[in-house]
CSV table of C-alpha atoms and ligand atoms in Angstrom, one decimal:
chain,number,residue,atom,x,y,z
B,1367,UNK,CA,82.7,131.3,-87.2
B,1368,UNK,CA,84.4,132.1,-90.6
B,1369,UNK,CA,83.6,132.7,-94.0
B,1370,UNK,CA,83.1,130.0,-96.1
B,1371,UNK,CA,84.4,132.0,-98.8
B,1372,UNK,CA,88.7,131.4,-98.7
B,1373,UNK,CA,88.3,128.2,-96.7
B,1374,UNK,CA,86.9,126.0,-98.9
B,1375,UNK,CA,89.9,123.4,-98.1
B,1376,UNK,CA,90.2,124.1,-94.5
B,1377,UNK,CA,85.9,123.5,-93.9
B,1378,UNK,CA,85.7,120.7,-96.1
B,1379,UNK,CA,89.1,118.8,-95.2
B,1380,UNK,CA,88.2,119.5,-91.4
B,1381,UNK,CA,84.4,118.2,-92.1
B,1382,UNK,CA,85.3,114.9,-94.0
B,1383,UNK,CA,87.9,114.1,-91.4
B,1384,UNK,CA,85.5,114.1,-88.4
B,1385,UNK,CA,83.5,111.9,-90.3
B,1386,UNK,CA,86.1,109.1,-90.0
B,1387,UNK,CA,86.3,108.9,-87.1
B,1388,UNK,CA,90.0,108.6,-86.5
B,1389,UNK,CA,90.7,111.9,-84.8
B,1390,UNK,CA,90.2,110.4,-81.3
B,1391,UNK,CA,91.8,107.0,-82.5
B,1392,UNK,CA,95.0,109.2,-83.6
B,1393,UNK,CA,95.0,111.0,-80.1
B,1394,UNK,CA,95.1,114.4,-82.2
B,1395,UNK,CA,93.8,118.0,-80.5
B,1396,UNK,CA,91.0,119.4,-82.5
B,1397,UNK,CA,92.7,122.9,-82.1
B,1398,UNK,CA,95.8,122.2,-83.4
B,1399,UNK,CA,94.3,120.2,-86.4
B,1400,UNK,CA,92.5,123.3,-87.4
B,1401,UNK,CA,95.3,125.1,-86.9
B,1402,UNK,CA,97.1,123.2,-89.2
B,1403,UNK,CA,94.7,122.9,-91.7
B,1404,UNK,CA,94.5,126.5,-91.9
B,1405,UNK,CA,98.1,126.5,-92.2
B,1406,UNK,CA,98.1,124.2,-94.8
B,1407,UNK,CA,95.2,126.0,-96.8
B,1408,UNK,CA,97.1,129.4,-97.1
B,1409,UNK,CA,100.7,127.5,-98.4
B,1410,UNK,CA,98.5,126.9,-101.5
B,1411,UNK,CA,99.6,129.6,-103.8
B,1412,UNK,CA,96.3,131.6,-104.3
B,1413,UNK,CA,97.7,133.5,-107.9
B,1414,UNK,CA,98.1,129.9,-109.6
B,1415,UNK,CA,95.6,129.3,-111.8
B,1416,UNK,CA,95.0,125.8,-111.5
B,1417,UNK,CA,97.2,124.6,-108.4
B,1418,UNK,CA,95.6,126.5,-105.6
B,1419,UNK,CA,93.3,125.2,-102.5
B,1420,UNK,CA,90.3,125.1,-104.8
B,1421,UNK,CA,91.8,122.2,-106.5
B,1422,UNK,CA,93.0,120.7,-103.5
B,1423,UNK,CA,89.2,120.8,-101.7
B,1424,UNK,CA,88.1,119.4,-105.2
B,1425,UNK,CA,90.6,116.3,-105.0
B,1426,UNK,CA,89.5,115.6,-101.5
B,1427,UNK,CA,86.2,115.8,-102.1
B,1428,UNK,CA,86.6,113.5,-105.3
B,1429,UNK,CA,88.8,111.1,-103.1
B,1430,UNK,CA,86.2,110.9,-99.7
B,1431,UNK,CA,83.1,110.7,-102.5
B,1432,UNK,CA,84.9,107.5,-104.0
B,1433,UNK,CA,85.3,106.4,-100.4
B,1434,UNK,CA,82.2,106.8,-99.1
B,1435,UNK,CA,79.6,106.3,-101.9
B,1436,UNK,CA,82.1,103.4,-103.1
B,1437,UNK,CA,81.6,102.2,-99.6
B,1438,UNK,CA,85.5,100.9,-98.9
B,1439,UNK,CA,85.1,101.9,-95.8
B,1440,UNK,CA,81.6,100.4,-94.6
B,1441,UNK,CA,81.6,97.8,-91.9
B,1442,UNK,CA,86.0,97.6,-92.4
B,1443,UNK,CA,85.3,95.7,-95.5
B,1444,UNK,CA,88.1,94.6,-97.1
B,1445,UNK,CA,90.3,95.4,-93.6
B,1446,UNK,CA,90.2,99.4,-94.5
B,1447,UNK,CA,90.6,100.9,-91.0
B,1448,UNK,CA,89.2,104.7,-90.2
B,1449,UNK,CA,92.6,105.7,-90.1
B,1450,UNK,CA,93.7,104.8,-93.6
B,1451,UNK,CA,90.3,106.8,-94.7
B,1452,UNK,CA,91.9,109.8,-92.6
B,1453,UNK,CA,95.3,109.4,-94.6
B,1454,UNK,CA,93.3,109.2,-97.1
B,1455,UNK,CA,91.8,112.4,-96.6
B,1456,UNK,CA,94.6,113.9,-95.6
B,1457,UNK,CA,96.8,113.2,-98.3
B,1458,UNK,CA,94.1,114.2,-100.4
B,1459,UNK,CA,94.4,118.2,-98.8
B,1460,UNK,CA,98.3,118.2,-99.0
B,1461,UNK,CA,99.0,117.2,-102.2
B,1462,UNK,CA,100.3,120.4,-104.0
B,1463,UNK,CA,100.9,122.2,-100.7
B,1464,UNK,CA,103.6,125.1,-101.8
B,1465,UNK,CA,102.5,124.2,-105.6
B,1466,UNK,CA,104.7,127.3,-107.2
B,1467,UNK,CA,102.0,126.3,-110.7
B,1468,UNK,CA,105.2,124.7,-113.0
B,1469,UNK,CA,105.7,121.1,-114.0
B,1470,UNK,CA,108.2,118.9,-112.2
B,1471,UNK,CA,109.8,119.2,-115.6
B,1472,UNK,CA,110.4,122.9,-115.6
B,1473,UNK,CA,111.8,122.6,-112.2
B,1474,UNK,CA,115.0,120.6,-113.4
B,1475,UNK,CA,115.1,122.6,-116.9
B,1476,UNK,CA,115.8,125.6,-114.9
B,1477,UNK,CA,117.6,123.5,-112.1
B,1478,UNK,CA,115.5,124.8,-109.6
B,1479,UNK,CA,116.9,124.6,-105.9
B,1480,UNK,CA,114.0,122.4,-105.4
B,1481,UNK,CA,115.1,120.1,-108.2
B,1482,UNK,CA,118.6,119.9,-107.0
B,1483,UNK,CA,117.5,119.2,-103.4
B,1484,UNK,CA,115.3,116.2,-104.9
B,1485,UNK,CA,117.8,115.1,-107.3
B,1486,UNK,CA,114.8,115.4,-110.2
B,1487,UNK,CA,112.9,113.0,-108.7
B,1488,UNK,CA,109.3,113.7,-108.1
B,1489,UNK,CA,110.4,117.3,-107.2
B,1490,UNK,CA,106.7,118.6,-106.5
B,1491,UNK,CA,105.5,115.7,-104.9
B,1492,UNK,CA,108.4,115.0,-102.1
B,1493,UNK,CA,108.3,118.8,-101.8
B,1494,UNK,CA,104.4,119.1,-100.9
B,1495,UNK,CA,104.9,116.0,-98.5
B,1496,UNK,CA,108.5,117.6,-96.7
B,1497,UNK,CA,107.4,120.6,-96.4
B,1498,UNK,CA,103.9,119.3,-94.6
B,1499,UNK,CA,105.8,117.5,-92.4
B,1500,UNK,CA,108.7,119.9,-91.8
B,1501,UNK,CA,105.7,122.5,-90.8
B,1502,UNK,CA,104.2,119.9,-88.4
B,1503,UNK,CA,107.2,119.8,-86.4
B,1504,UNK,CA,106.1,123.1,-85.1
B,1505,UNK,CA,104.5,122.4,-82.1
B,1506,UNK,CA,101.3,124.4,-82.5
B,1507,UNK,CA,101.1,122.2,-85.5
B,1508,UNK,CA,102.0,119.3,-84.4
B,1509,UNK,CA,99.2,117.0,-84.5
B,1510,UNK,CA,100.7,114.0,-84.2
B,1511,UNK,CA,102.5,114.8,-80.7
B,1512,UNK,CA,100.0,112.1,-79.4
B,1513,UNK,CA,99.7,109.5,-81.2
B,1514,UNK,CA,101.5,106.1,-80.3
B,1515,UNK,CA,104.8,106.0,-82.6
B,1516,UNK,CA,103.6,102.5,-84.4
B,1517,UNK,CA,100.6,104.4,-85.5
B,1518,UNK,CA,102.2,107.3,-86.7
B,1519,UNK,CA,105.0,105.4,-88.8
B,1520,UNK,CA,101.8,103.3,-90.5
B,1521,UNK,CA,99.8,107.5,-91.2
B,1522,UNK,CA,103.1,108.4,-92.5
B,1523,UNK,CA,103.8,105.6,-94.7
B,1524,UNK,CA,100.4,105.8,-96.1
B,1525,UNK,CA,100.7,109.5,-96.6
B,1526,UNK,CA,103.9,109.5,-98.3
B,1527,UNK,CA,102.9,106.7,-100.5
B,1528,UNK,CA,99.8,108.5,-101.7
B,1529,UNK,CA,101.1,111.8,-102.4
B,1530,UNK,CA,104.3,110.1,-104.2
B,1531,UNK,CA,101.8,108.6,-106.6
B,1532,UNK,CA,100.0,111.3,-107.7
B,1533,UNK,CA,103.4,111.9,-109.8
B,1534,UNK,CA,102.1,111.1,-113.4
B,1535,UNK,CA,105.2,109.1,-113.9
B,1536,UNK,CA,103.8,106.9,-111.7
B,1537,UNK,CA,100.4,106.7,-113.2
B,1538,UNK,CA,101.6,103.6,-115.7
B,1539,UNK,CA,103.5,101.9,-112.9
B,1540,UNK,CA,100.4,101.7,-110.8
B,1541,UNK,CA,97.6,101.6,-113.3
B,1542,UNK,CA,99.4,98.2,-114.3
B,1543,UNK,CA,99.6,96.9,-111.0
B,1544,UNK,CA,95.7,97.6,-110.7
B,1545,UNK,CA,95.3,95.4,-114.0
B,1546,UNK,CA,97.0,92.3,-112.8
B,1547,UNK,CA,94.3,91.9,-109.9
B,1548,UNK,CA,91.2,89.7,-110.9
B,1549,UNK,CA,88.0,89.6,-109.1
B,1550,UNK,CA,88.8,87.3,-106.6
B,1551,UNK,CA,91.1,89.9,-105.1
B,1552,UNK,CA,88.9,91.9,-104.1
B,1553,UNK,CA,86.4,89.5,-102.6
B,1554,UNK,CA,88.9,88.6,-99.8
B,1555,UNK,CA,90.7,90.6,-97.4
B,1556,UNK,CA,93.1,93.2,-98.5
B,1557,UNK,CA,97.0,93.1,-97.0
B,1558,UNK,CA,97.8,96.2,-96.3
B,1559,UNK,CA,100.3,96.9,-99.5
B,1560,UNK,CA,97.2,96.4,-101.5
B,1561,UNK,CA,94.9,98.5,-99.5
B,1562,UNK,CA,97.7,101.2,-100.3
B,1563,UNK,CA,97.9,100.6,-104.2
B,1564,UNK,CA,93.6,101.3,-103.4
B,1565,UNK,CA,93.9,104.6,-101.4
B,1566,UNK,CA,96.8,105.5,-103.8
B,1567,UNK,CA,94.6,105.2,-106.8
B,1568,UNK,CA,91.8,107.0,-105.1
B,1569,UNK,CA,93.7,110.1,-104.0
B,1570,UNK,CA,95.2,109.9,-108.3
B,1571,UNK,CA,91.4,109.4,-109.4
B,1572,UNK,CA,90.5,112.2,-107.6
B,1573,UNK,CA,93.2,114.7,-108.5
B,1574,UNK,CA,92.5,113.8,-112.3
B,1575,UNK,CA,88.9,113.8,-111.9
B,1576,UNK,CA,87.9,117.1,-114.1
B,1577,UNK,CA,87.0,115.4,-117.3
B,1578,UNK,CA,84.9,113.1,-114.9
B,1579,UNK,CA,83.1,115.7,-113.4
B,1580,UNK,CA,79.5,117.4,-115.0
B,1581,UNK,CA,81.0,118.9,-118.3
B,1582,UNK,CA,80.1,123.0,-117.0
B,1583,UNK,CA,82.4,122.0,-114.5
B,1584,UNK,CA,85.2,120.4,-116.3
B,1585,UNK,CA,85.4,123.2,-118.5
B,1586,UNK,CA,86.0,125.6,-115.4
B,1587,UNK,CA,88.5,123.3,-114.3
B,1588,UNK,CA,90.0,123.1,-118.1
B,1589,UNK,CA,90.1,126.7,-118.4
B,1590,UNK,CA,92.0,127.0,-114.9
B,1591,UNK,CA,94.6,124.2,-116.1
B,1592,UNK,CA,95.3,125.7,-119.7
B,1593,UNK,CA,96.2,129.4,-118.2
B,1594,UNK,CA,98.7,127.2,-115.9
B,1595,UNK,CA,99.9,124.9,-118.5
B,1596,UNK,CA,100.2,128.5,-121.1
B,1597,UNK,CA,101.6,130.8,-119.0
B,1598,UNK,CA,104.8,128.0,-118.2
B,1599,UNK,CA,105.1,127.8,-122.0
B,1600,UNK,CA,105.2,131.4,-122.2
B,1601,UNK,CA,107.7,131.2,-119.4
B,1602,UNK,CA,110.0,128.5,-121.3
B,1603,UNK,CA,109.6,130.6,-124.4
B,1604,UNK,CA,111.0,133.6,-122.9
B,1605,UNK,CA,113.9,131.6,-121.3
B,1606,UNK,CA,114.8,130.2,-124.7
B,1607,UNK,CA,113.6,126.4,-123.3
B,1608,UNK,CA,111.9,123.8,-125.4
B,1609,UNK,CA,108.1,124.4,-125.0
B,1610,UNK,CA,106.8,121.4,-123.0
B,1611,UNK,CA,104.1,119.1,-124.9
B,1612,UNK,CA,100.7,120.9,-124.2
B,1613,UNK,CA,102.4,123.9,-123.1
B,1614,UNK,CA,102.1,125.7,-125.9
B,1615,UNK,CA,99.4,128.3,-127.1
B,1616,UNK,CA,100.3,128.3,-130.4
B,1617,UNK,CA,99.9,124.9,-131.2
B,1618,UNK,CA,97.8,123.3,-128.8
B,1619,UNK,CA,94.1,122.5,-129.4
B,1620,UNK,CA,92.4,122.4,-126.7
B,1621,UNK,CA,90.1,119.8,-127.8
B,1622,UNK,CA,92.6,117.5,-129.1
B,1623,UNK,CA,94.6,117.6,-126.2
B,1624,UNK,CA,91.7,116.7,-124.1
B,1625,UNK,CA,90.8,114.0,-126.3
B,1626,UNK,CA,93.8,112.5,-126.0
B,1627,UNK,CA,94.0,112.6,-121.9
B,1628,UNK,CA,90.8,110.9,-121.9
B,1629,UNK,CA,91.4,108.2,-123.9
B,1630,UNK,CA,95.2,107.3,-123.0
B,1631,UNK,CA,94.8,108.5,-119.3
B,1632,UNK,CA,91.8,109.0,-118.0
B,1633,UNK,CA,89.2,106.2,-119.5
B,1634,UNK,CA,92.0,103.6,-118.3
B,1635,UNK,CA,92.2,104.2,-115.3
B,1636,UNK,CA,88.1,105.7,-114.7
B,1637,UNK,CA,87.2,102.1,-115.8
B,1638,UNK,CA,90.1,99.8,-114.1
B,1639,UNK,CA,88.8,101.7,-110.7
B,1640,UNK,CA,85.0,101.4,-111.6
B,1641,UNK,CA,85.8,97.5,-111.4
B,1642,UNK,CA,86.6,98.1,-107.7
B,1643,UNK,CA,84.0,100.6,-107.2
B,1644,UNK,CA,81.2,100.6,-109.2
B,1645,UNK,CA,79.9,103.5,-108.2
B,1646,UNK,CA,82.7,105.6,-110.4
B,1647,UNK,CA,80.7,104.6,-113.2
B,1648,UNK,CA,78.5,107.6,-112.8
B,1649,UNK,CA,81.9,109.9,-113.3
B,1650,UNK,CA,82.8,107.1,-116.2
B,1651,UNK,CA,79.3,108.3,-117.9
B,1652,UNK,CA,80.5,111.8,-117.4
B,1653,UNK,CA,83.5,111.3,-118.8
B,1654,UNK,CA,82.5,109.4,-122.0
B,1655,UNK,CA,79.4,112.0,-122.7
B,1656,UNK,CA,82.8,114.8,-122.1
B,1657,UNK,CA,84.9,113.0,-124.6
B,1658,UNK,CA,81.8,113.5,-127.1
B,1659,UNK,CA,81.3,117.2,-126.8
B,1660,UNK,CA,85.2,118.0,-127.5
B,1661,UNK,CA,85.3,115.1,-130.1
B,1662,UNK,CA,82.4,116.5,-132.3
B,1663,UNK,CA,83.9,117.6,-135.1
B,1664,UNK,CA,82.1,121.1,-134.9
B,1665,UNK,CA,84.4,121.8,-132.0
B,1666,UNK,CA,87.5,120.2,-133.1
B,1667,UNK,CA,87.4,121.9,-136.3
B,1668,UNK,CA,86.5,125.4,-134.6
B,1669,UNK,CA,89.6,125.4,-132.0
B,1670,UNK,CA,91.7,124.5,-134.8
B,1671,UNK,CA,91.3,127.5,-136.7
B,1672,UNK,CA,91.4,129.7,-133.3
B,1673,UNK,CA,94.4,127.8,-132.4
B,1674,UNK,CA,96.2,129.2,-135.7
B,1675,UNK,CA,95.3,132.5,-135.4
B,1676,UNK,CA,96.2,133.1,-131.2
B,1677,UNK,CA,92.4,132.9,-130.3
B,1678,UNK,CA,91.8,129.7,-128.8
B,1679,UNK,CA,88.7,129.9,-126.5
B,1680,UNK,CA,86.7,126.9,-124.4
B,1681,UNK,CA,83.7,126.1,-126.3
B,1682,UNK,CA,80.4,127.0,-124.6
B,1683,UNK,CA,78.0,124.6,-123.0
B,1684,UNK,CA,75.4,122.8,-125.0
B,1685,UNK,CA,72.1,125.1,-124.2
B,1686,UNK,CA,70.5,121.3,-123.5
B,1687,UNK,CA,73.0,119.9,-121.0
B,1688,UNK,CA,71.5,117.9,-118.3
B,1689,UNK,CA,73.5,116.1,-115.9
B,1690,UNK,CA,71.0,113.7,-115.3
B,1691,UNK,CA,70.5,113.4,-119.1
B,1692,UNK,CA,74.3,112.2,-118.8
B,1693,UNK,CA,73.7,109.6,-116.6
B,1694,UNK,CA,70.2,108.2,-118.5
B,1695,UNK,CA,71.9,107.7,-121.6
B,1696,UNK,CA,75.4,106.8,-120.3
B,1697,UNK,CA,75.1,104.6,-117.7
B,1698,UNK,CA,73.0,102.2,-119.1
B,1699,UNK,CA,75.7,100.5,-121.2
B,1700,UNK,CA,77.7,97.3,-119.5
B,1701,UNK,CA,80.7,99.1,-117.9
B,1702,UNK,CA,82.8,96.5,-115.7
B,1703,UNK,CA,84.7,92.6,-117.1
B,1704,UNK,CA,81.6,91.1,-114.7
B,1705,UNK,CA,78.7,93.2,-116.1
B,1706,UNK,CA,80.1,92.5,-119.9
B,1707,UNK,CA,80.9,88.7,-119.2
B,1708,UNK,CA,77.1,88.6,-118.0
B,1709,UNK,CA,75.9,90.3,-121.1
B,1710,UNK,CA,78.0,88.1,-122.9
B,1711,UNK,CA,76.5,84.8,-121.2
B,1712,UNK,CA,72.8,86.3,-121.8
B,1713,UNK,CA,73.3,86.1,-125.7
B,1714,UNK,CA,74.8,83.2,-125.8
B,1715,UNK,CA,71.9,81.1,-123.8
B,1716,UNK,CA,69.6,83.1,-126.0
B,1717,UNK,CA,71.2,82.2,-129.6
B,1718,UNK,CA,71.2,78.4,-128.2
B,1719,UNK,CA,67.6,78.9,-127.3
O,242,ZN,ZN1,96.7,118.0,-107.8
């Protein structure tokens, strides 16, 4: 028996893993899996702000919530196999192992040895991934010692293809493979390179999830990520470095900036996903009732004058917020192409009635 408090990544990761069921189908010892995930849990740098194990049981709880409630995994539909919902999962809890709480982008500015070993490509992301792997080839780590090699090539695969696309460069690349499907794809069985372009954009869903989430969360999560986001623009400021976009405390609003991730980032993708898993438009109300409260021009107009004189501050929560209030008002509009061609078909047999 441990605390709860501290292993927040290690209990949930360890939880949401047995539940799939591929532990025993993956040959791997229950001791050493703990042992790894505890391993794992304490390479997340604790003094980062944002980037720490908190945020990495938060993405893989957003990632088994969308596989679970969404259902991609019930009865193998769609050929999903309980191991790809463990790489899943998995991915999910690595994905800023060693996070040092810089950008990809300060890394090659300062020509980190990191960056020069990755030859500025996704720096952070093949880092988190090597460095998983290089741990697990410790034996009391290695959980994979078991498992026949044609499995663990297709867990690898998987893994490294999730955790490379949670690189935001990647976010357009993907996003616009996601568009090009129609509804027919998904009615059929998936081949296995689309069933990784799905588990990909889950475990990217997830890890952007905070404007998604019940707004007296997100704007915990939003207060972790601007301390992150200010402290590296203090840092390029002091090394005489451009100040990266958003970086900056002394011109970033806070609102604005989250306005703007929601509409060209996060409502994209929130509602291309929600067309695969409908469910997602509960986080899409959430986010749309989020983009509201930091678009009201109360707020906007606030920040901007705090901004200007050093003292930006997160706005406080409505005194009537009610998550459920959210999800009344929110979700009763037409979300996904089906549900608005419907709609569409409804008024036009009613005008020619
Ligand atoms: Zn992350």
């Amino acid at each position: 028996c441990f605390r709860v408090r501290g292993n927040c990544l290690r209990l949930l990761t360890n939880f949401v893993a047995q539940s799939s069921f591929a532990l025993e189908e993956l040959c791997i010892d229950c001791k050493k899996w703990d042992e790894l995930l505890f391993a794992v849990q304490k390479g997340y740098h604790q003094d980062n702000p944002y980037h720490m194990r908190l945020h990495a049981a938060d993405v893989v709880h957003g990632a088994y919530w969308f596989c679970k409630v969404g259902e991609l995994w019930s009865l193998s539909l769609k050929g999903f196999t309980n191991v790809e919902l463990f790489t899943v999962i998995f991915s999910a809890a690595i994905h800023d192992y060693d996070h040092p709480g810089v950008s990809n982008n300060f890394l090659i500015k300062t020509n980190d040895p990191l960056a020069i070993l990755y030859n500025d490509k996704a720096v952070l992301e093949s880092h988190h991934i090597a460095a998983v792997f290089q741990l697990m080839q410790q034996s009391k780590y290695n959980i994979f010692k078991h498992t026949p090699a044609a499995t663990y090539s297709i867990v690898r695969e998987a893994i490294i293809h999730m955790v490379l696309a949670t690189d935001m460069s990647q976010h357009f690349v993907k996003l616009g493979l996601l568009k090009t499907k129609d509804e027919e794809w998904l009615k059929q069985e998936l081949s296995r390179e689309d069933r990784l372009l799905i588990m990909s954009m889950v475990v990217h869903a997830a890890d952007v999830s905070n404007p998604c989430r019940p707004l007296p969360l997100y704007l915990q999560w939003t207060d972790k990520v601007i301390q992150e986001f200010f402290a590296q623009g203090d840092r390029e400021k002091a090394l005489g470095l451009p100040i990266s976009p958003l970086m900056n405390r002394g011109t970033t609003n806070i609102a604005r900036s989250q306005c703007g991730f929601i509409d060209v980032i996060i409502a994209p993708l929130y509602n291309a996903m929600s067309e695969i898993i409908p469910q997602m438009r509960e986080c899409v109300a959430h986010m749309r009732y989020n983009k509201d409260f930091w678009s009201s021009m109360s707020v906007l107009s606030i920040r901007e004058e705090e901004m200007r004189k050093g003292t930006q501050k997160l706005p406080p929560l409505p005194d009537d917020f009610a998550a459920s209030a959210v999800l009344k008002v929110h979700m009763k509009l037409p979300r996904t192409r089906t549900q608005l061609r419907h709609k569409e078909k409804q008024r036009t047999l009613r005008d020619i009635h």
